[in-house]
Short mmCIF file of C-alpha atoms and ligand atoms in Angstrom, two decimals:
data_model
loop_
_atom_site.label_atom_id
_atom_site.label_comp_id
_atom_site.label_asym_id
_atom_site.label_seq_id
_atom_site.Cartn_x
_atom_site.Cartn_y
_atom_site.Cartn_z
CA UNK A 202 9.93 153.76 127.47
CA UNK A 203 10.89 150.11 127.80
CA UNK A 204 14.00 149.13 125.93
CA UNK A 205 14.36 145.42 125.33
CA UNK A 206 17.49 143.39 124.73
CA UNK A 207 18.32 143.58 121.04
CA UNK A 208 16.69 147.02 120.57
CA UNK A 209 18.85 149.84 119.26
CA UNK A 210 19.85 151.92 122.30
CA UNK A 211 18.15 155.30 121.77
CA UNK A 212 20.42 158.05 120.53
CA UNK A 213 20.52 161.43 122.28
CA UNK A 214 22.51 164.61 122.64
CA UNK A 215 23.36 165.63 126.20
CA UNK A 216 25.46 168.03 128.22
CA UNK A 217 28.10 166.17 130.19
CA UNK A 218 31.08 166.95 132.38
CA UNK A 219 33.21 166.38 129.26
CA UNK A 220 31.16 168.64 126.97
CA UNK A 221 28.22 168.00 124.65
CA UNK A 222 27.98 164.36 123.63
CA UNK A 223 26.05 162.90 120.70
CA UNK A 224 25.68 159.43 122.15
CA UNK A 225 25.96 157.15 119.09
CA UNK A 226 28.73 159.24 117.59
CA UNK A 227 30.57 159.27 120.93
CA UNK A 228 30.29 155.47 121.18
CA UNK A 229 31.79 155.02 117.72
CA UNK A 230 32.78 151.38 117.31
CA UNK A 231 33.23 150.81 121.05
CA UNK A 232 31.06 148.95 123.49
CA UNK A 233 29.27 151.22 125.96
CA UNK A 234 28.03 151.24 129.54
CA UNK A 235 25.41 153.86 130.40
CA UNK A 236 24.55 153.91 134.09
CA UNK A 237 22.37 156.16 136.19
CA UNK A 238 22.40 156.96 139.87
CA UNK A 239 19.67 158.68 141.86
CA UNK A 240 21.23 161.96 142.84
CA UNK A 241 24.45 163.92 143.38
CA UNK A 242 25.87 164.26 146.91
CA UNK A 243 24.39 160.95 148.10
CA UNK A 244 26.48 158.35 149.90
CA UNK A 245 26.02 155.15 147.87
CA UNK A 246 26.42 157.02 144.58
CA UNK A 247 29.65 158.55 145.85
CA UNK A 248 31.12 155.08 146.42
CA UNK A 249 29.87 153.79 143.06
CA UNK A 250 31.45 156.60 141.08
CA UNK A 251 34.75 156.12 142.88
CA UNK A 252 34.62 152.42 142.02
CA UNK A 253 33.92 153.03 138.34
CA UNK A 254 36.78 155.56 138.21
CA UNK A 255 39.13 152.99 139.77
CA UNK A 256 38.00 150.33 137.27
CA UNK A 257 38.25 152.62 134.22
CA UNK A 258 41.44 150.92 132.93
CA UNK A 259 39.54 147.60 132.98
CA UNK A 260 36.74 149.10 130.86
CA UNK A 261 39.34 150.66 128.50
CA UNK A 262 41.08 147.29 128.10
CA UNK A 263 37.81 145.81 126.90
CA UNK A 264 37.14 148.71 124.48
CA UNK A 265 34.17 149.89 126.57
CA UNK A 266 33.25 153.57 127.00
CA UNK A 267 31.56 154.38 130.29
CA UNK A 268 29.12 157.23 130.85
CA UNK A 269 27.19 158.11 134.03
CA UNK A 270 23.97 160.05 134.46
CA UNK A 271 22.12 161.85 137.18
CA UNK A 272 19.31 164.34 137.17
CA UNK A 273 21.42 167.09 138.70
CA UNK A 274 22.97 169.99 136.75
CA UNK A 275 26.55 170.24 135.56
CA UNK A 276 27.78 172.56 138.30
CA UNK A 277 26.62 170.06 140.94
CA UNK A 278 28.47 167.24 139.15
CA UNK A 279 31.60 169.39 139.18
CA UNK A 280 31.44 170.17 142.89
CA UNK A 281 30.62 166.58 143.77
CA UNK A 282 33.64 165.25 141.81
CA UNK A 283 35.94 166.81 144.41
CA UNK A 284 34.13 164.93 147.20
CA UNK A 285 34.42 161.67 145.26
CA UNK A 286 38.16 162.17 144.79
CA UNK A 287 38.62 163.05 148.45
CA UNK A 288 36.61 160.19 149.93
CA UNK A 289 37.15 157.42 147.35
CA UNK A 290 40.67 158.19 146.17
CA UNK A 291 39.53 158.38 142.54
CA UNK A 292 37.94 161.34 140.79
CA UNK A 293 35.43 160.58 138.01
CA UNK A 294 37.44 160.03 134.82
CA UNK A 295 34.50 159.47 132.49
CA UNK A 296 31.68 161.78 131.36
CA UNK A 297 28.65 162.33 133.57
CA UNK A 298 25.42 163.43 131.92
CA UNK A 299 23.64 166.35 133.57
CA UNK A 300 20.06 165.31 132.91
CA UNK A 301 18.24 168.08 134.76
CA UNK A 302 15.36 168.03 132.25
CA UNK A 303 15.24 164.19 132.49
CA UNK A 304 15.33 163.82 128.72
CA UNK A 305 17.71 160.87 128.71
CA UNK A 306 16.22 159.36 131.89
CA UNK A 307 12.79 159.31 130.26
CA UNK A 308 14.16 157.98 126.99
CA UNK A 309 15.72 155.01 128.81
CA UNK A 310 12.97 154.52 131.42
CA UNK A 311 15.29 155.33 134.32
CA UNK A 312 12.63 157.06 136.43
CA UNK A 313 10.44 154.56 138.27
CA UNK A 314 7.55 156.42 139.92
CA UNK A 315 7.01 153.57 142.42
CA UNK A 316 10.52 154.32 143.69
CA UNK A 317 10.67 158.10 143.16
CA UNK A 318 9.07 160.64 140.84
CA UNK A 319 12.20 162.70 140.66
CA UNK A 320 15.24 160.45 141.01
CA UNK A 321 16.60 157.87 138.60
CA UNK A 322 16.95 154.29 139.80
CA UNK A 323 20.34 152.57 139.49
CA UNK A 324 20.11 151.45 135.87
CA UNK A 325 22.88 149.84 133.86
CA UNK A 326 22.73 149.46 130.09
CA UNK A 327 25.45 147.60 128.20
CA UNK A 328 25.46 148.47 124.51
CA UNK A 329 27.32 146.59 121.78
CA UNK A 330 29.32 148.08 118.90
CA UNK A 331 26.17 147.51 116.78
CA UNK A 332 24.40 149.98 119.17
CA UNK A 333 22.06 147.21 120.32
CA UNK A 334 21.20 146.72 123.96
CA UNK A 335 22.98 143.63 125.34
CA UNK A 336 22.05 143.89 129.03
CA UNK A 337 19.93 146.03 131.34
CA UNK A 338 19.92 145.97 135.13
CA UNK A 339 17.81 147.88 137.62
CA UNK A 340 18.88 148.24 141.24
CA UNK A 341 17.13 150.12 144.01
CA UNK A 342 18.63 153.30 145.44
CA UNK A 343 19.67 151.56 148.64
CA UNK A 344 21.88 148.93 146.99
CA UNK A 345 25.18 149.87 145.40
CA UNK A 346 26.08 147.91 142.30
CA UNK A 347 28.92 145.45 141.81
CA UNK A 348 30.91 146.80 138.88
CA UNK A 349 33.19 143.73 138.83
CA UNK A 350 30.01 141.88 137.82
CA UNK A 351 29.46 144.35 134.98
CA UNK A 352 33.01 143.63 133.76
CA UNK A 353 32.36 139.89 134.07
CA UNK A 354 29.21 140.21 131.93
CA UNK A 355 31.14 142.23 129.34
CA UNK A 356 33.73 139.44 129.17
CA UNK A 357 30.91 136.96 128.58
CA UNK A 358 29.18 139.16 125.99
CA UNK A 359 32.41 139.75 124.07
CA UNK A 360 33.29 136.05 124.10
CA UNK A 361 29.84 134.80 123.12
CA UNK A 362 29.62 137.37 120.31
CA UNK A 363 32.67 135.70 118.71
CA UNK A 364 32.25 132.01 119.44
CA UNK A 365 29.32 129.58 119.56
CA UNK A 366 29.51 129.27 123.32
CA UNK A 367 27.61 130.36 126.42
CA UNK A 368 29.06 130.94 129.88
CA UNK A 369 27.90 128.96 132.92
CA UNK A 370 26.88 130.18 136.34
CA UNK A 371 29.56 132.26 138.09
CA UNK A 372 31.89 131.93 135.09
CA UNK A 373 34.99 134.09 135.02
CA UNK A 374 37.23 134.92 132.09
CA UNK A 375 39.54 131.97 131.37
CA UNK A 376 37.26 129.26 132.76
CA UNK A 377 35.54 126.52 130.77
CA UNK A 378 32.43 127.40 128.77
CA UNK A 379 29.44 125.63 127.26
CA UNK A 380 28.87 124.77 123.61
CA UNK A 381 25.52 126.29 122.62
CA UNK A 382 22.76 123.74 121.94
CA UNK A 383 22.24 124.95 118.35
CA UNK A 384 25.69 123.54 117.41
CA UNK A 385 25.48 119.83 116.54
CA UNK A 386 28.24 117.44 117.62
CA UNK A 387 29.22 117.24 113.96
CA UNK A 388 29.63 121.02 113.70
CA UNK A 389 31.31 121.15 117.12
CA UNK A 390 34.10 118.87 115.86
CA UNK A 391 35.07 121.62 113.41
CA UNK A 392 34.64 124.50 115.83
CA UNK A 393 36.32 122.84 118.79
CA UNK A 394 38.93 120.44 117.37
CA UNK A 395 40.52 120.01 120.80
CA UNK A 396 37.36 118.18 121.93
CA UNK A 397 34.90 118.70 124.76
CA UNK A 398 33.35 116.90 127.70
CA UNK A 399 29.75 115.73 127.37
CA UNK A 400 27.97 115.68 130.76
CA UNK A 401 24.58 115.41 129.06
CA UNK A 402 23.86 115.66 125.33
CA UNK A 403 22.72 119.24 126.01
CA UNK A 404 25.58 120.09 128.40
CA UNK A 405 28.93 120.07 126.64
CA UNK A 406 31.88 121.71 128.35
CA UNK A 407 34.84 123.06 126.41
CA UNK A 408 37.91 125.13 127.32
CA UNK A 409 37.38 128.81 126.65
CA UNK A 410 38.24 129.53 123.02
CA UNK A 411 40.84 132.25 122.47
CA UNK A 412 40.87 134.88 119.75
CA UNK A 413 43.80 134.39 117.42
C1 BEZ B 254 22.65 157.04 147.84
O1 BEZ B 254 23.25 157.10 146.77
O2 BEZ B 254 23.26 156.88 148.88
C2 BEZ B 254 21.16 157.10 147.87
C3 BEZ B 254 20.49 157.83 146.92
C4 BEZ B 254 19.12 157.92 147.00
C5 BEZ B 254 18.43 157.27 148.01
C6 BEZ B 254 19.13 156.51 148.94
C7 BEZ B 254 20.52 156.42 148.87
#
């Protein structure tokens, strides 16, 4: 199944390392990151899960719940967690779906037969509090993901959901942003009373607005 940006992220019930989860209910009013990795006891995945565990406070701070998935059973996830703690210094501190029957993988199109008939690719889905898909990424098995980038995108998504701005290339939280083209100069005067810099009529730079 192909899920497009703006679609409702499919709901499911799954067994996880933290018990049975009904996905939408578990998300509640939080943002969510659902990410898959090809297989338990594989080297790149081991580093990725350690990284996500280390960054968990950063996801919490942004009101984002994180959930991993692989097509191995629960007992394998449990045994592997000890290896992750030992080698990465951080044990998984978020639920991991045991998708042995590939129900969730199929629902989200995480199996790519050109890559492997049996393993999930490295998918990332960012889901908003409205349960709509805000971002999807697909990486090959051989390339570990950059989870700082996922946090950066979440910062952008959360900012642009609140204000009529977009974030430029390589933007980081706190840096200047762009006034979206649909806002006229007249309307921008109200929204951004501190003013902005016009580089081109379509490229207007403004300090990052702050939530009050
Ligand atoms: C890994 O996580 O290291 C990996 C998994 C599947 C294929 C290649 C690498």
